mmCIF file of C-alpha atoms and ligand atoms in Angstrom:
data_model
loop_
_atom_site.group_PDB
_atom_site.id
_atom_site.type_symbol
_atom_site.label_atom_id
_atom_site.label_comp_id
_atom_site.label_asym_id
_atom_site.label_seq_id
_atom_site.Cartn_x
_atom_site.Cartn_y
_atom_site.Cartn_z
ATOM 1 C CA MET A 1 -79.474 69.177 32.544
ATOM 2 C CA ILE A 2 -78.579 68.757 36.022
ATOM 3 C CA LEU A 3 -75.541 69.819 38.048
ATOM 4 C CA ARG A 4 -73.955 68.384 40.481
ATOM 5 C CA ARG A 5 -70.797 68.187 43.014
ATOM 6 C CA LEU A 6 -67.812 66.097 41.772
ATOM 7 C CA ARG A 7 -67.264 62.897 43.507
ATOM 8 C CA ASP A 8 -63.924 61.428 44.351
ATOM 9 C CA THR A 9 -64.297 58.395 42.080
ATOM 10 C CA ALA A 10 -62.080 57.154 38.903
ATOM 11 C CA ALA A 11 -65.232 57.671 36.916
ATOM 12 C CA ASP A 12 -66.027 60.957 37.593
ATOM 13 C CA ALA A 13 -61.964 62.126 37.422
ATOM 14 C CA ARG A 14 -62.296 60.302 33.817
ATOM 15 C CA ALA A 15 -65.489 62.267 32.708
ATOM 16 C CA VAL A 16 -64.001 65.392 33.413
ATOM 17 C CA GLN A 17 -61.006 64.271 32.116
ATOM 18 C CA THR A 18 -62.754 63.532 28.708
ATOM 19 C CA VAL A 19 -64.701 66.568 28.447
ATOM 20 C CA ALA A 20 -61.641 68.760 29.291
ATOM 21 C CA ARG A 21 -59.406 67.023 26.111
ATOM 22 C CA ALA A 22 -62.511 67.499 23.997
ATOM 23 C CA ALA A 23 -62.846 71.113 24.699
ATOM 24 C CA PHE A 24 -59.641 72.148 24.713
ATOM 25 C CA ARG A 25 -58.576 70.106 21.025
ATOM 26 C CA HIS A 26 -62.027 71.786 19.760
ATOM 27 C CA PHE A 27 -60.548 75.161 20.788
ATOM 28 C CA TYR A 28 -56.685 74.560 19.900
ATOM 29 C CA GLY A 29 -56.946 72.101 17.414
ATOM 30 C CA THR A 30 -53.696 70.561 16.557
ATOM 31 C CA SER A 31 -51.757 73.498 17.552
ATOM 32 C CA ARG A 32 -48.304 72.898 20.012
ATOM 33 C CA ASP A 33 -50.384 75.130 22.455
ATOM 34 C CA SER A 34 -52.760 72.434 23.098
ATOM 35 C CA PRO A 35 -52.373 70.754 26.200
ATOM 36 C CA ASP A 36 -50.149 67.372 26.348
ATOM 37 C CA ASP A 37 -52.283 64.208 26.301
ATOM 38 C CA HIS A 38 -50.120 62.713 29.019
ATOM 39 C CA VAL A 39 -50.427 65.631 31.525
ATOM 40 C CA LEU A 40 -54.232 65.389 30.758
ATOM 41 C CA SER A 41 -54.201 61.599 31.412
ATOM 42 C CA THR A 42 -52.311 61.001 34.731
ATOM 43 C CA GLN A 43 -51.977 64.548 36.387
ATOM 44 C CA GLN A 44 -55.403 65.665 35.722
ATOM 45 C CA LEU A 45 -56.833 62.709 37.054
ATOM 46 C CA ALA A 46 -54.821 63.178 40.463
ATOM 47 C CA ARG A 47 -55.672 66.609 40.623
ATOM 48 C CA THR A 48 -59.344 66.124 39.918
ATOM 49 C CA ARG A 49 -59.784 63.664 42.875
ATOM 50 C CA HIS A 50 -57.721 65.872 45.215
ATOM 51 C CA LEU A 51 -59.683 68.798 44.549
ATOM 52 C CA ALA A 52 -62.901 66.438 44.909
ATOM 53 C CA ARG A 53 -61.449 65.729 48.498
ATOM 54 C CA ALA A 54 -60.143 69.116 49.573
ATOM 55 C CA ASP A 55 -62.868 71.537 47.978
ATOM 56 C CA ALA A 56 -65.869 69.265 47.136
ATOM 57 C CA ASP A 57 -68.334 72.372 47.460
ATOM 58 C CA GLY A 58 -66.160 74.322 44.911
ATOM 59 C CA CYS A 59 -66.225 71.423 41.963
ATOM 60 C CA TRP A 60 -69.278 70.796 39.941
ATOM 61 C CA ILE A 61 -70.172 68.796 36.307
ATOM 62 C CA ALA A 62 -72.942 69.350 34.177
ATOM 63 C CA GLU A 63 -74.763 66.170 33.079
ATOM 64 C CA ARG A 64 -77.217 65.376 30.529
ATOM 65 C CA ASP A 65 -79.032 61.948 30.259
ATOM 66 C CA GLY A 66 -76.046 60.530 32.086
ATOM 67 C CA ALA A 67 -73.231 62.545 29.795
ATOM 68 C CA THR A 68 -70.924 64.780 30.893
ATOM 69 C CA MET A 69 -71.229 68.047 29.307
ATOM 70 C CA GLY A 70 -69.096 70.287 31.263
ATOM 71 C CA ALA A 71 -67.064 71.036 34.684
ATOM 72 C CA ALA A 72 -65.721 73.839 36.675
ATOM 73 C CA LEU A 73 -63.387 73.020 39.348
ATOM 74 C CA SER A 74 -61.917 75.517 42.079
ATOM 75 C CA LEU A 75 -60.559 75.941 45.413
ATOM 76 C CA ARG A 76 -60.331 78.233 48.307
ATOM 77 C CA ARG A 77 -57.637 78.801 50.189
ATOM 78 C CA GLU A 78 -56.872 81.021 52.912
ATOM 79 C CA GLY A 79 -59.260 83.504 51.540
ATOM 80 C CA VAL A 80 -58.079 83.310 47.893
ATOM 81 C CA TRP A 81 -60.796 81.683 45.556
ATOM 82 C CA ILE A 82 -58.493 79.935 42.676
ATOM 83 C CA LEU A 83 -60.174 78.412 39.394
ATOM 84 C CA ALA A 84 -58.551 74.951 38.374
ATOM 85 C CA LEU A 85 -60.702 73.651 35.441
ATOM 86 C CA PHE A 86 -63.393 75.646 33.033
ATOM 87 C CA VAL A 87 -64.837 73.286 30.219
ATOM 88 C CA VAL A 88 -67.656 72.739 28.366
ATOM 89 C CA ALA A 89 -68.314 69.901 25.796
ATOM 90 C CA PRO A 90 -67.743 71.253 22.199
ATOM 91 C CA GLU A 91 -71.221 70.031 21.358
ATOM 92 C CA ALA A 92 -72.772 71.603 24.409
ATOM 93 C CA GLN A 93 -70.954 75.333 24.239
ATOM 94 C CA GLY A 94 -72.613 78.560 23.525
ATOM 95 C CA GLN A 95 -75.813 77.394 25.344
ATOM 96 C CA GLY A 96 -75.086 78.740 28.992
ATOM 97 C CA VAL A 97 -73.724 75.655 30.269
ATOM 98 C CA GLY A 98 -70.397 77.496 30.926
ATOM 99 C CA ARG A 99 -72.029 80.306 32.986
ATOM 100 C CA LEU A 100 -74.236 78.176 35.165
ATOM 101 C CA LEU A 101 -70.997 76.040 35.950
ATOM 102 C CA LEU A 102 -69.110 78.994 36.924
ATOM 103 C CA GLU A 103 -71.970 80.383 38.863
ATOM 104 C CA ARG A 104 -71.967 77.393 41.237
ATOM 105 C CA ALA A 105 -67.906 77.528 41.502
ATOM 106 C CA THR A 106 -67.639 81.165 42.314
ATOM 107 C CA ALA A 107 -70.396 80.635 45.080
ATOM 108 C CA TYR A 108 -67.853 78.670 46.652
ATOM 109 C CA GLY A 109 -65.554 81.812 46.643
ATOM 110 C CA ARG A 110 -68.141 84.107 48.056
ATOM 111 C CA GLY A 111 -66.326 86.019 51.086
ATOM 112 C CA CYS A 112 -62.902 85.570 49.595
ATOM 113 C CA LEU A 113 -61.855 89.125 48.884
ATOM 114 C CA ARG A 114 -59.319 87.843 46.562
ATOM 115 C CA GLY A 115 -59.285 85.395 43.142
ATOM 116 C CA MET A 116 -56.859 83.934 40.686
ATOM 117 C CA LEU A 117 -56.973 81.901 37.745
ATOM 118 C CA CYS A 118 -54.797 80.910 34.379
ATOM 119 C CA ALA A 119 -56.958 81.525 31.589
ATOM 120 C CA SER A 120 -56.660 79.875 27.925
ATOM 121 C CA ALA A 121 -56.666 82.014 25.062
ATOM 122 C CA SER A 122 -60.429 81.551 24.675
ATOM 123 C CA PRO A 123 -62.447 84.737 24.154
ATOM 124 C CA ALA A 124 -65.420 82.874 25.203
ATOM 125 C CA ALA A 125 -63.511 82.329 28.859
ATOM 126 C CA ALA A 126 -62.312 85.600 28.659
ATOM 127 C CA ARG A 127 -65.671 87.286 28.699
ATOM 128 C CA HIS A 128 -66.853 85.301 31.681
ATOM 129 C CA TYR A 129 -63.898 86.058 33.971
ATOM 130 C CA ARG A 130 -64.105 90.006 33.008
ATOM 131 C CA ARG A 131 -67.642 89.819 33.602
ATOM 132 C CA ALA A 132 -67.012 88.218 37.322
ATOM 133 C CA GLY A 133 -65.035 91.149 38.000
ATOM 134 C CA PHE A 134 -61.200 89.622 37.223
ATOM 135 C CA THR A 135 -58.689 91.497 35.695
ATOM 136 C CA LEU A 136 -57.068 90.295 32.547
ATOM 137 C CA HIS A 137 -53.242 90.133 32.868
ATOM 138 C CA PRO A 138 -51.572 89.033 29.561
ATOM 139 C CA ALA A 139 -49.303 86.302 29.820
ATOM 140 C CA MET A 140 -46.438 84.872 28.192
ATOM 141 C CA THR A 141 -44.850 81.612 27.829
ATOM 142 C CA LEU A 142 -41.122 80.676 27.570
ATOM 143 C CA ARG A 143 -40.470 77.176 25.574
ATOM 144 C CA GLY A 144 -37.602 75.781 24.224
ATOM 145 C CA ALA A 145 -34.277 73.616 24.543
ATOM 146 C CA VAL A 146 -32.210 75.301 27.494
ATOM 147 C CA ASP A 147 -28.719 76.555 26.056
ATOM 148 C CA ARG A 148 -26.724 74.455 28.459
ATOM 149 C CA ALA A 149 -23.624 76.711 27.605
ATOM 150 C CA GLY A 150 -25.293 79.500 29.341
ATOM 151 C CA LEU A 151 -25.614 77.534 32.612
ATOM 152 C CA GLN A 152 -22.077 77.199 33.469
ATOM 153 C CA ASP A 153 -21.818 79.539 36.823
ATOM 154 C CA PRO A 154 -22.151 77.420 39.676
ATOM 155 C CA GLY A 155 -24.742 79.978 41.567
ATOM 156 C CA ASP A 156 -23.845 81.915 44.710
ATOM 157 C CA ILE A 157 -27.005 80.644 46.659
ATOM 158 C CA PRO A 158 -27.477 77.228 47.554
ATOM 159 C CA VAL A 159 -30.316 75.442 46.132
ATOM 160 C CA HIS A 160 -31.368 71.742 47.582
ATOM 161 C CA PRO A 161 -34.070 69.060 47.127
ATOM 162 C CA GLY A 162 -37.070 69.864 49.232
ATOM 163 C CA ASN A 163 -39.856 67.579 50.962
ATOM 164 C CA ALA A 164 -42.847 67.733 53.225
ATOM 165 C CA GLY A 165 -40.623 68.892 55.941
ATOM 166 C CA HIS A 166 -40.304 72.021 54.206
ATOM 167 C CA ARG A 167 -44.103 72.950 54.500
ATOM 168 C CA HIS A 168 -43.453 75.732 56.900
ATOM 169 C CA LEU A 169 -41.068 77.713 54.545
ATOM 170 C CA LEU A 170 -43.159 76.956 51.677
ATOM 171 C CA ASP A 171 -46.301 78.231 53.442
ATOM 172 C CA SER A 172 -44.227 81.436 54.705
ATOM 173 C CA VAL A 173 -43.235 82.215 51.071
ATOM 174 C CA ASP A 174 -46.763 81.923 49.802
ATOM 175 C CA ARG A 175 -48.294 84.069 52.262
ATOM 176 C CA ARG A 176 -45.879 86.909 51.925
ATOM 177 C CA LEU A 177 -46.310 86.505 47.994
ATOM 178 C CA ARG A 178 -50.170 86.129 47.723
ATOM 179 C CA GLY A 179 -51.503 86.216 51.016
ATOM 180 C CA ALA A 180 -52.270 82.616 51.154
ATOM 181 C CA ALA A 181 -50.658 79.517 51.633
ATOM 182 C CA HIS A 182 -51.212 76.471 48.953
ATOM 183 C CA GLY A 183 -52.195 74.169 52.034
ATOM 184 C CA PRO A 184 -53.172 70.501 50.693
ATOM 185 C CA ASP A 185 -51.498 71.267 47.579
ATOM 186 C CA HIS A 186 -47.909 70.817 48.618
ATOM 187 C CA ALA A 187 -48.873 67.246 49.330
ATOM 188 C CA TYR A 188 -50.111 66.563 45.972
ATOM 189 C CA MET A 189 -47.672 68.537 44.351
ATOM 190 C CA ILE A 190 -44.891 66.633 46.186
ATOM 191 C CA ASP A 191 -46.357 63.139 45.221
ATOM 192 C CA HIS A 192 -46.961 63.992 41.643
ATOM 193 C CA TYR A 193 -44.219 66.537 40.591
ATOM 194 C CA ASP A 194 -40.647 65.349 39.799
ATOM 195 C CA GLU A 195 -38.968 67.454 42.249
ATOM 196 C CA LEU A 196 -39.497 70.079 44.551
ATOM 197 C CA LEU A 197 -36.259 72.630 45.239
ATOM 198 C CA ILE A 198 -35.454 74.890 48.008
ATOM 199 C CA ALA A 199 -33.341 77.692 48.507
ATOM 200 C CA ASP A 200 -33.113 79.369 52.094
ATOM 201 C CA SER A 201 -30.341 81.353 52.974
ATOM 202 C CA LEU A 202 -29.482 84.907 54.693
ATOM 203 C CA ALA A 203 -30.382 86.417 51.225
ATOM 204 C CA GLY A 204 -33.802 85.092 51.447
ATOM 205 C CA SER A 205 -36.075 81.845 50.793
ATOM 206 C CA GLY A 206 -38.222 80.360 47.840
ATOM 207 C CA TYR A 207 -39.021 77.405 45.985
ATOM 208 C CA CYS A 208 -39.787 75.887 42.899
ATOM 209 C CA TYR A 209 -41.415 72.783 41.532
ATOM 210 C CA ARG A 210 -40.130 71.056 38.218
ATOM 211 C CA HIS A 211 -42.020 68.120 36.284
ATOM 212 C CA GLY A 212 -40.172 66.811 33.186
ATOM 213 C CA GLY A 213 -39.247 70.232 30.923
ATOM 214 C CA GLU A 214 -42.071 72.274 32.991
ATOM 215 C CA VAL A 215 -41.305 74.660 35.764
ATOM 216 C CA LYS A 216 -44.833 74.276 37.745
ATOM 217 C CA LEU A 217 -44.551 76.877 40.894
ATOM 218 C CA LEU A 218 -42.266 79.073 41.665
ATOM 219 C CA GLY A 219 -42.233 81.495 44.561
ATOM 220 C CA ALA A 220 -39.517 83.397 46.432
ATOM 221 C CA THR A 221 -38.901 86.535 48.760
ATOM 222 C CA SER A 222 -36.503 88.171 46.079
ATOM 223 C CA LYS A 223 -35.798 88.082 42.421
ATOM 224 C CA ARG A 224 -32.303 87.163 43.073
ATOM 225 C CA ILE A 225 -33.507 84.145 44.844
ATOM 226 C CA ALA A 226 -35.908 83.470 42.235
ATOM 227 C CA THR A 227 -33.724 83.568 39.384
ATOM 228 C CA ARG A 228 -31.192 81.493 40.851
ATOM 229 C CA LEU A 229 -34.107 78.635 41.627
ATOM 230 C CA LEU A 230 -35.154 79.237 37.777
ATOM 231 C CA ARG A 231 -31.852 78.848 36.592
ATOM 232 C CA GLU A 232 -31.317 75.573 38.488
ATOM 233 C CA ALA A 233 -34.760 74.095 37.627
ATOM 234 C CA LEU A 234 -33.864 74.697 33.880
ATOM 235 C CA ALA A 235 -30.762 73.172 34.218
ATOM 236 C CA ARG A 236 -32.210 70.132 35.656
ATOM 237 C CA VAL A 237 -34.539 69.807 32.236
ATOM 238 C CA PRO A 238 -33.669 66.423 30.946
ATOM 239 C CA GLN A 239 -31.463 66.392 28.117
ATOM 240 C CA GLY A 240 -33.761 66.323 24.981
ATOM 241 C CA ARG A 241 -36.978 67.494 26.434
ATOM 242 C CA PRO A 242 -38.230 70.847 25.843
ATOM 243 C CA ALA A 243 -38.596 73.270 28.397
ATOM 244 C CA LEU A 244 -41.623 75.308 29.453
ATOM 245 C CA VAL A 245 -42.151 77.978 31.771
ATOM 246 C CA GLU A 246 -45.889 79.325 31.780
ATOM 247 C CA HIS A 247 -48.029 82.301 33.027
ATOM 248 C CA LEU A 248 -45.699 84.934 33.338
ATOM 249 C CA THR A 249 -47.547 88.430 33.139
ATOM 250 C CA ALA A 250 -45.220 91.555 32.767
ATOM 251 C CA GLU A 251 -44.165 91.761 36.183
ATOM 252 C CA GLN A 252 -41.972 88.263 36.065
ATOM 253 C CA GLU A 253 -39.455 89.968 33.856
ATOM 254 C CA TRP A 254 -36.689 88.594 36.037
ATOM 255 C CA ALA A 255 -38.340 85.111 34.591
ATOM 256 C CA VAL A 256 -38.590 86.425 30.836
ATOM 257 C CA ASP A 257 -34.706 87.579 31.156
ATOM 258 C CA VAL A 258 -33.601 83.994 32.459
ATOM 259 C CA GLY A 259 -35.266 82.080 29.806
ATOM 260 C CA LEU A 260 -33.960 84.421 26.903
ATOM 261 C CA GLU A 261 -30.216 84.242 28.206
ATOM 262 C CA LEU A 262 -30.569 80.337 27.987
ATOM 263 C CA GLY A 263 -32.001 80.443 24.399
ATOM 264 C CA LEU A 264 -35.842 79.696 25.405
ATOM 265 C CA SER A 265 -38.517 81.433 22.801
ATOM 266 C CA LEU A 266 -40.920 84.112 24.206
ATOM 267 C CA GLU A 267 -44.484 83.672 22.958
ATOM 268 C CA THR A 268 -47.929 85.168 24.172
ATOM 269 C CA HIS A 269 -50.733 83.151 25.383
ATOM 270 C CA GLY A 270 -53.852 83.509 27.445
ATOM 271 C CA TRP A 271 -54.009 85.539 30.875
ATOM 272 C CA VAL A 272 -53.466 85.509 34.271
ATOM 273 C CA ALA A 273 -57.074 86.753 35.934
ATOM 274 C CA LEU A 274 -57.025 88.423 39.102
ATOM 275 C CA ARG A 275 -59.513 89.748 41.557
ATOM 276 C CA GLY A 276 -58.443 92.062 44.437
ATOM 277 C CA MET A 277 -54.710 91.470 44.206
ATOM 278 C CA ARG A 278 -51.901 92.632 41.943
ATOM 279 C CA PRO A 279 -49.714 89.869 40.397
ATOM 280 C CA PRO A 280 -47.320 88.141 43.251
ATOM 281 C CA MET A 281 -44.015 89.031 42.442
ATOM 282 C CA PRO A 282 -41.783 87.189 41.669
ATOM 283 C CA TYR A 283 -43.775 84.140 41.250
ATOM 284 C CA VAL A 284 -44.658 81.508 38.424
ATOM 285 C CA PRO A 285 -47.995 80.629 39.300
ATOM 286 C CA ASN A 286 -49.233 76.984 38.828
ATOM 287 C CA GLY A 287 -51.818 76.705 35.990
ATOM 288 C CA GLY A 288 -54.385 75.033 37.829
ATOM 289 C CA LEU A 289 -53.450 75.451 41.568
ATOM 290 C CA LEU A 290 -52.136 78.769 41.209
HETATM 291 C C1 LIG B 301 -64.909 78.493 27.890
HETATM 292 C C2 LIG B 301 -66.082 77.735 27.674
HETATM 293 C C3 LIG B 301 -66.345 76.635 29.006
HETATM 294 C C4 LIG B 301 -67.317 78.704 28.030
HETATM 295 O O1 LIG B 301 -68.379 77.517 28.312
HETATM 296 P P1 LIG B 301 -70.074 77.790 27.086
HETATM 297 O O2 LIG B 301 -70.897 76.476 27.548
HETATM 298 O O3 LIG B 301 -69.724 77.843 25.579
HETATM 299 O O4 LIG B 301 -70.483 79.325 27.677
HETATM 300 P P2 LIG B 301 -71.952 79.730 27.623
HETATM 301 O O5 LIG B 301 -72.793 79.391 26.689
HETATM 302 O O6 LIG B 301 -72.191 80.065 29.026
HETATM 303 O O7 LIG B 301 -71.283 81.295 27.376
HETATM 304 C C5 LIG B 301 -70.291 81.934 26.231
HETATM 305 C C6 LIG B 301 -70.433 82.948 26.344
HETATM 306 O O8 LIG B 301 -69.181 83.673 25.416
HETATM 307 C C7 LIG B 301 -69.733 84.245 24.527
HETATM 308 N N1 LIG B 301 -68.400 83.805 23.218
HETATM 309 C C8 LIG B 301 -68.295 82.694 22.984
HETATM 310 N N2 LIG B 301 -67.618 82.811 21.771
HETATM 311 C C9 LIG B 301 -67.254 83.974 21.697
HETATM 312 C C10 LIG B 301 -65.870 84.496 21.130
HETATM 313 N N3 LIG B 301 -65.261 84.005 20.093
HETATM 314 N N4 LIG B 301 -65.850 86.070 21.436
HETATM 315 C C11 LIG B 301 -66.302 86.517 22.569
HETATM 316 N N5 LIG B 301 -67.299 85.792 23.352
HETATM 317 C C12 LIG B 301 -67.641 84.616 22.889
HETATM 318 C C13 LIG B 301 -70.571 83.822 24.006
HETATM 319 O O9 LIG B 301 -71.488 84.848 23.447
HETATM 320 C C14 LIG B 301 -71.619 83.952 25.449
HETATM 321 O O10 LIG B 301 -71.473 85.337 26.216
HETATM 322 P P3 LIG B 301 -73.222 85.609 26.652
HETATM 323 O O11 LIG B 301 -73.124 84.932 28.100
HETATM 324 O O12 LIG B 301 -72.479 87.205 26.923
HETATM 325 O O13 LIG B 301 -74.153 85.061 25.398
HETATM 326 C C15 LIG B 301 -65.978 77.154 26.806
HETATM 327 O O14 LIG B 301 -65.820 77.706 25.808
HETATM 328 C C16 LIG B 301 -64.961 76.045 26.373
HETATM 329 O O15 LIG B 301 -65.134 74.899 27.069
HETATM 330 N N6 LIG B 301 -63.469 76.404 25.969
HETATM 331 C C17 LIG B 301 -62.523 75.306 25.608
HETATM 332 C C18 LIG B 301 -61.967 75.282 27.205
HETATM 333 C C19 LIG B 301 -61.320 76.487 27.470
HETATM 334 O O16 LIG B 301 -60.619 77.464 26.795
HETATM 335 N N7 LIG B 301 -61.609 76.993 28.864
HETATM 336 C C20 LIG B 301 -61.506 77.741 29.756
HETATM 337 C C21 LIG B 301 -59.778 77.770 30.241
HETATM 338 S S1 LIG B 301 -59.716 78.935 31.286
#
C-alpha cells in the first residue's frame, strides 16, 4: 500500500468520492443519516479539488494495486487545522489504513494550536480523534419541514444577499469567533452554495450560507444577529424541501430554540471535535470546512 498526496484531477476527486460513498454506506446502511448522494456527487467533487489546490500537503490518499483504499483531507487556516474528510474503504477497514492516513493529515497541522472537525457517529473515528487530543462535543441535528406560520415577523435587523465583496466582514466575524478566517473557502462556498446572507448593522454583524434545505455555515457577533440570520435562512428553504441544520453543540441552544419554534425535530448525531479551543458561539460550523 502506498500513501500519496491528492492531485487536483477529476480522476482523484472521483476516487475520493467513490471511497467516501462506500465507507459511509457501509457505516450508515440505508438509514436517513446517510449523506445525500447528490451532495456527495456534485459538491464533494468540487470541494475535493478545491482542497487539492489550496492544501496539497494536507490531503492524502491510500492506494493498493492502483485502487483507492482511503483518504484523509485536511486544511490549515490561520493557525487552525481542520479535518475535512476521513474515510477507508469497507474492505480495508480495521487494518491500520485510517491510522496511517490520519498521521499524514495531522502532520500538516503541526504548529497549529487549534483543531476542528465534525465527526460522524463512527466509534472507530471517535477513538482516533480522542487519541489525537480532540475533545468530543456531542452534536445535535435539526431537520424537517419549516412551519411557516412561525415565520411571520419581518425581523428587526436587516438581512440581505452577500457576495465576494463582503469578504472583509466574513473574515472579521470568523476571526472573532474562531480566531481564524475561512480564507479561500469563502470563494468555494460563494460559487457552490445557493446563497450567502449578510446582516450588518449597529447591533452587530453576521453571515449565513444556505444550500437547498441546508444551513451550511453561520457565524455572528451576537445571538440576536445569529437568530435573525437562521430564521431568514430557514424562511428561504424552498417549499416542500426539508430543512437541515447540523453540528449543533449545547453552546448553540439559540439555534435549537429557533428550530424547535419552527417545527423542526431535534436528534443527536456525531460530534464536533475541537482541540485547543472552546466551541465558537454563536456558530453553526460547516461539516467539511468547519
Ligand atoms: C473511521 C475510519 C476512517 C477508520 O479507518 P480504519 O482504517 O478502519 O481505522 P484503523 O484500522 O486505523 O483503526 C481502527 C481503530 O478503531 C477501532 N474500532 C473499530 N471499530 C470500533 C468500534 N466499533 N468501537 C470502538 N473502536 C473501534 C479499532 O479497534 C482500531 O483501534 P486501534 O488502533 O486501537 O486498534 C473508517 O472506519 C471509516 O471509513 N468509517 C466510515 C466513515 C466515517 O465515519 N468516517 C469518519 C468521518 S468523521
